[in-house]
């Protein structure tokens, strides 16, 4: 890969190829090195990478620092997950209770047919 083509003999007026610029920007974006470490690694001027990233469409004016979630948010998330877990548990219990009721109804209906007796009482009797 051609690193750069020099128009002038001065270091500051050297022009880097587009391929090299993209390679350095890609190395910075995908690597674990900081901007300064990449600049030192490829022996390019300071703030060159920032300029190239802006030129290629990446906005890197401010370094992105990943904010850690606060403990309050974690507690809230834990409460929400506990509430969701309890809600799911209650829904499961309700479904099991409905199935059990349906099972009892069918057992009574089968027993009434086979033994020819009335098990279910009428609602208006005294």
PDB file of C-alpha atoms in Angstrom:
ATOM      1  CA  UNK A   1       0.000   0.000   0.000  1.00  0.00           C
ATOM      2  CA  UNK A   2       1.321   3.372  -0.917  1.00  0.00           C
ATOM      3  CA  UNK A   3       1.537   5.444   2.252  1.00  0.00           C
ATOM      4  CA  UNK A   4       1.559   8.867   0.698  1.00  0.00           C
ATOM      5  CA  UNK A   5       2.725  10.709  -2.331  1.00  0.00           C
ATOM      6  CA  UNK A   6       4.808  13.762  -1.675  1.00  0.00           C
ATOM      7  CA  UNK A   7       4.191  16.915  -3.573  1.00  0.00           C
ATOM      8  CA  UNK A   8       6.676  18.841  -1.497  1.00  0.00           C
ATOM      9  CA  UNK A   9       9.756  17.775   0.449  1.00  0.00           C
ATOM     10  CA  UNK A  10       8.371  19.251   3.664  1.00  0.00           C
ATOM     11  CA  UNK A  11       6.754  16.838   6.132  1.00  0.00           C
ATOM     12  CA  UNK A  12       3.766  19.111   6.720  1.00  0.00           C
ATOM     13  CA  UNK A  13       2.889  19.475   3.072  1.00  0.00           C
ATOM     14  CA  UNK A  14       2.852  15.767   2.239  1.00  0.00           C
ATOM     15  CA  UNK A  15      -0.373  14.429   0.803  1.00  0.00           C
ATOM     16  CA  UNK A  16      -1.607  11.019   1.917  1.00  0.00           C
ATOM     17  CA  UNK A  17      -3.425   8.696  -0.479  1.00  0.00           C
ATOM     18  CA  UNK A  18      -7.139   8.084   0.001  1.00  0.00           C
ATOM     19  CA  UNK A  19      -6.478   4.390   0.537  1.00  0.00           C
ATOM     20  CA  UNK A  20      -4.068   5.139   3.380  1.00  0.00           C
ATOM     21  CA  UNK A  21      -6.512   7.605   4.976  1.00  0.00           C
ATOM     22  CA  UNK A  22      -9.296   5.024   4.929  1.00  0.00           C
ATOM     23  CA  UNK A  23      -6.949   2.337   6.269  1.00  0.00           C
ATOM     24  CA  UNK A  24      -5.840   4.506   9.211  1.00  0.00           C
ATOM     25  CA  UNK A  25      -9.426   5.599   9.993  1.00  0.00           C
ATOM     26  CA  UNK A  26     -10.615   2.001   9.812  1.00  0.00           C
ATOM     27  CA  UNK A  27      -7.766   0.901  12.095  1.00  0.00           C
ATOM     28  CA  UNK A  28      -8.726   3.603  14.585  1.00  0.00           C
ATOM     29  CA  UNK A  29     -12.467   2.835  14.491  1.00  0.00           C
ATOM     30  CA  UNK A  30     -12.086  -0.939  14.835  1.00  0.00           C
ATOM     31  CA  UNK A  31      -9.038  -1.079  17.074  1.00  0.00           C
ATOM     32  CA  UNK A  32      -8.374  -0.620  20.744  1.00  0.00           C
ATOM     33  CA  UNK A  33      -5.865   2.187  20.312  1.00  0.00           C
ATOM     34  CA  UNK A  34      -6.563   5.822  21.084  1.00  0.00           C
ATOM     35  CA  UNK A  35      -6.366   8.543  18.479  1.00  0.00           C
ATOM     36  CA  UNK A  36      -2.937   9.647  19.672  1.00  0.00           C
ATOM     37  CA  UNK A  37      -1.582   6.095  19.667  1.00  0.00           C
ATOM     38  CA  UNK A  38      -2.735   5.553  16.069  1.00  0.00           C
ATOM     39  CA  UNK A  39      -1.191   8.874  15.031  1.00  0.00           C
ATOM     40  CA  UNK A  40       2.102   7.853  16.620  1.00  0.00           C
ATOM     41  CA  UNK A  41       1.903   4.366  15.108  1.00  0.00           C
ATOM     42  CA  UNK A  42       1.574   5.689  11.547  1.00  0.00           C
ATOM     43  CA  UNK A  43       3.704   8.794  12.171  1.00  0.00           C
ATOM     44  CA  UNK A  44       1.078  11.270  11.041  1.00  0.00           C
ATOM     45  CA  UNK A  45       0.342  14.720  12.395  1.00  0.00           C
ATOM     46  CA  UNK A  46      -1.880  15.392  15.364  1.00  0.00           C
ATOM     47  CA  UNK A  47      -5.586  15.788  14.657  1.00  0.00           C
ATOM     48  CA  UNK A  48      -5.143  14.284  11.175  1.00  0.00           C
ATOM     49  CA  UNK A  49      -7.410  11.359  12.038  1.00  0.00           C
ATOM     50  CA  UNK A  50     -10.130  13.664  13.340  1.00  0.00           C
ATOM     51  CA  UNK A  51      -9.993  15.668  10.125  1.00  0.00           C
ATOM     52  CA  UNK A  52     -10.077  12.530   7.972  1.00  0.00           C
ATOM     53  CA  UNK A  53     -12.987  11.057   9.951  1.00  0.00           C
ATOM     54  CA  UNK A  54     -15.007  14.248   9.457  1.00  0.00           C
ATOM     55  CA  UNK A  55     -14.120  14.228   5.772  1.00  0.00           C
ATOM     56  CA  UNK A  56     -15.265  10.594   5.445  1.00  0.00           C
ATOM     57  CA  UNK A  57     -18.553  11.339   7.208  1.00  0.00           C
ATOM     58  CA  UNK A  58     -17.822  10.284  10.779  1.00  0.00           C
ATOM     59  CA  UNK A  59     -18.428  12.967  13.385  1.00  0.00           C
ATOM     60  CA  UNK A  60     -15.575  12.545  15.835  1.00  0.00           C
ATOM     61  CA  UNK A  61     -15.305  16.056  17.200  1.00  0.00           C
ATOM     62  CA  UNK A  62     -15.736  14.822  20.750  1.00  0.00           C
ATOM     63  CA  UNK A  63     -14.554  11.441  21.948  1.00  0.00           C
ATOM     64  CA  UNK A  64     -17.466   9.232  22.840  1.00  0.00           C
ATOM     65  CA  UNK A  65     -17.274   8.097  26.420  1.00  0.00           C
ATOM     66  CA  UNK A  66     -19.569   5.290  27.405  1.00  0.00           C
ATOM     67  CA  UNK A  67     -21.603   6.391  30.391  1.00  0.00           C
ATOM     68  CA  UNK A  68     -22.073   3.791  33.070  1.00  0.00           C
ATOM     69  CA  UNK A  69     -25.614   3.368  34.315  1.00  0.00           C
ATOM     70  CA  UNK A  70     -26.278   4.799  37.705  1.00  0.00           C
ATOM     71  CA  UNK A  71     -27.213   2.580  40.615  1.00  0.00           C
ATOM     72  CA  UNK A  72     -30.656   4.181  40.754  1.00  0.00           C
ATOM     73  CA  UNK A  73     -31.375   2.964  37.239  1.00  0.00           C
ATOM     74  CA  UNK A  74     -30.130  -0.510  38.134  1.00  0.00           C
ATOM     75  CA  UNK A  75     -32.403  -0.649  41.169  1.00  0.00           C
ATOM     76  CA  UNK A  76     -35.332   0.491  39.086  1.00  0.00           C
ATOM     77  CA  UNK A  77     -34.572  -2.156  36.480  1.00  0.00           C
ATOM     78  CA  UNK A  78     -34.327  -4.801  39.188  1.00  0.00           C
ATOM     79  CA  UNK A  79     -37.693  -3.742  40.597  1.00  0.00           C
ATOM     80  CA  UNK A  80     -39.247  -3.823  37.161  1.00  0.00           C
ATOM     81  CA  UNK A  81     -37.839  -7.261  36.417  1.00  0.00           C
ATOM     82  CA  UNK A  82     -39.037  -8.553  39.794  1.00  0.00           C
ATOM     83  CA  UNK A  83     -42.501  -7.141  39.116  1.00  0.00           C
ATOM     84  CA  UNK A  84     -42.506  -8.672  35.652  1.00  0.00           C
ATOM     85  CA  UNK A  85     -41.406 -12.019  37.084  1.00  0.00           C
ATOM     86  CA  UNK A  86     -44.138 -11.942  39.710  1.00  0.00           C
ATOM     87  CA  UNK A  87     -46.696 -10.949  37.060  1.00  0.00           C
ATOM     88  CA  UNK A  88     -45.636 -13.840  34.835  1.00  0.00           C
ATOM     89  CA  UNK A  89     -45.798 -16.195  37.820  1.00  0.00           C
ATOM     90  CA  UNK A  90     -49.328 -15.030  38.653  1.00  0.00           C
ATOM     91  CA  UNK A  91     -50.457 -15.416  35.046  1.00  0.00           C
ATOM     92  CA  UNK A  92     -49.087 -18.954  35.009  1.00  0.00           C
ATOM     93  CA  UNK A  93     -50.899 -19.809  38.248  1.00  0.00           C
ATOM     94  CA  UNK A  94     -54.153 -18.379  36.844  1.00  0.00           C
ATOM     95  CA  UNK A  95     -53.836 -20.487  33.706  1.00  0.00           C
ATOM     96  CA  UNK A  96     -53.193 -23.613  35.806  1.00  0.00           C
ATOM     97  CA  UNK A  97     -56.244 -22.822  37.953  1.00  0.00           C
ATOM     98  CA  UNK A  98     -58.425 -22.424  34.854  1.00  0.00           C
ATOM     99  CA  UNK A  99     -57.199 -25.762  33.502  1.00  0.00           C
ATOM    100  CA  UNK A 100     -57.914 -27.431  36.844  1.00  0.00           C
ATOM    101  CA  UNK A 101     -61.476 -26.030  36.908  1.00  0.00           C
ATOM    102  CA  UNK A 102     -62.082 -27.269  33.371  1.00  0.00           C
ATOM    103  CA  UNK A 103     -60.732 -30.698  34.345  1.00  0.00           C
ATOM    104  CA  UNK A 104     -63.106 -30.889  37.322  1.00  0.00           C
ATOM    105  CA  UNK A 105     -66.073 -29.862  35.143  1.00  0.00           C
ATOM    106  CA  UNK A 106     -65.293 -32.615  32.642  1.00  0.00           C
ATOM    107  CA  UNK A 107     -64.825 -35.202  35.408  1.00  0.00           C
ATOM    108  CA  UNK A 108     -68.237 -34.301  36.867  1.00  0.00           C
ATOM    109  CA  UNK A 109     -69.871 -34.469  33.434  1.00  0.00           C
ATOM    110  CA  UNK A 110     -68.379 -37.897  32.748  1.00  0.00           C
ATOM    111  CA  UNK A 111     -69.381 -39.159  36.212  1.00  0.00           C
ATOM    112  CA  UNK A 112     -72.968 -37.931  35.713  1.00  0.00           C
ATOM    113  CA  UNK A 113     -73.190 -39.756  32.357  1.00  0.00           C
ATOM    114  CA  UNK A 114     -71.662 -43.037  33.544  1.00  0.00           C
ATOM    115  CA  UNK A 115     -73.317 -43.343  36.955  1.00  0.00           C
ATOM    116  CA  UNK A 116     -76.572 -41.613  35.995  1.00  0.00           C
ATOM    117  CA  UNK A 117     -76.606 -39.417  39.082  1.00  0.00           C
ATOM    118  CA  UNK A 118     -76.866 -35.684  39.513  1.00  0.00           C
ATOM    119  CA  UNK A 119     -73.683 -34.275  41.082  1.00  0.00           C
ATOM    120  CA  UNK A 120     -74.124 -30.593  40.278  1.00  0.00           C
ATOM    121  CA  UNK A 121     -76.857 -28.963  42.343  1.00  0.00           C
ATOM    122  CA  UNK A 122     -79.341 -26.574  40.837  1.00  0.00           C
ATOM    123  CA  UNK A 123     -78.741 -22.965  41.796  1.00  0.00           C
ATOM    124  CA  UNK A 124     -82.342 -22.196  42.930  1.00  0.00           C
ATOM    125  CA  UNK A 125     -82.823 -25.046  45.402  1.00  0.00           C
ATOM    126  CA  UNK A 126     -83.339 -24.567  49.142  1.00  0.00           C
TER     127      UNK A 126
END
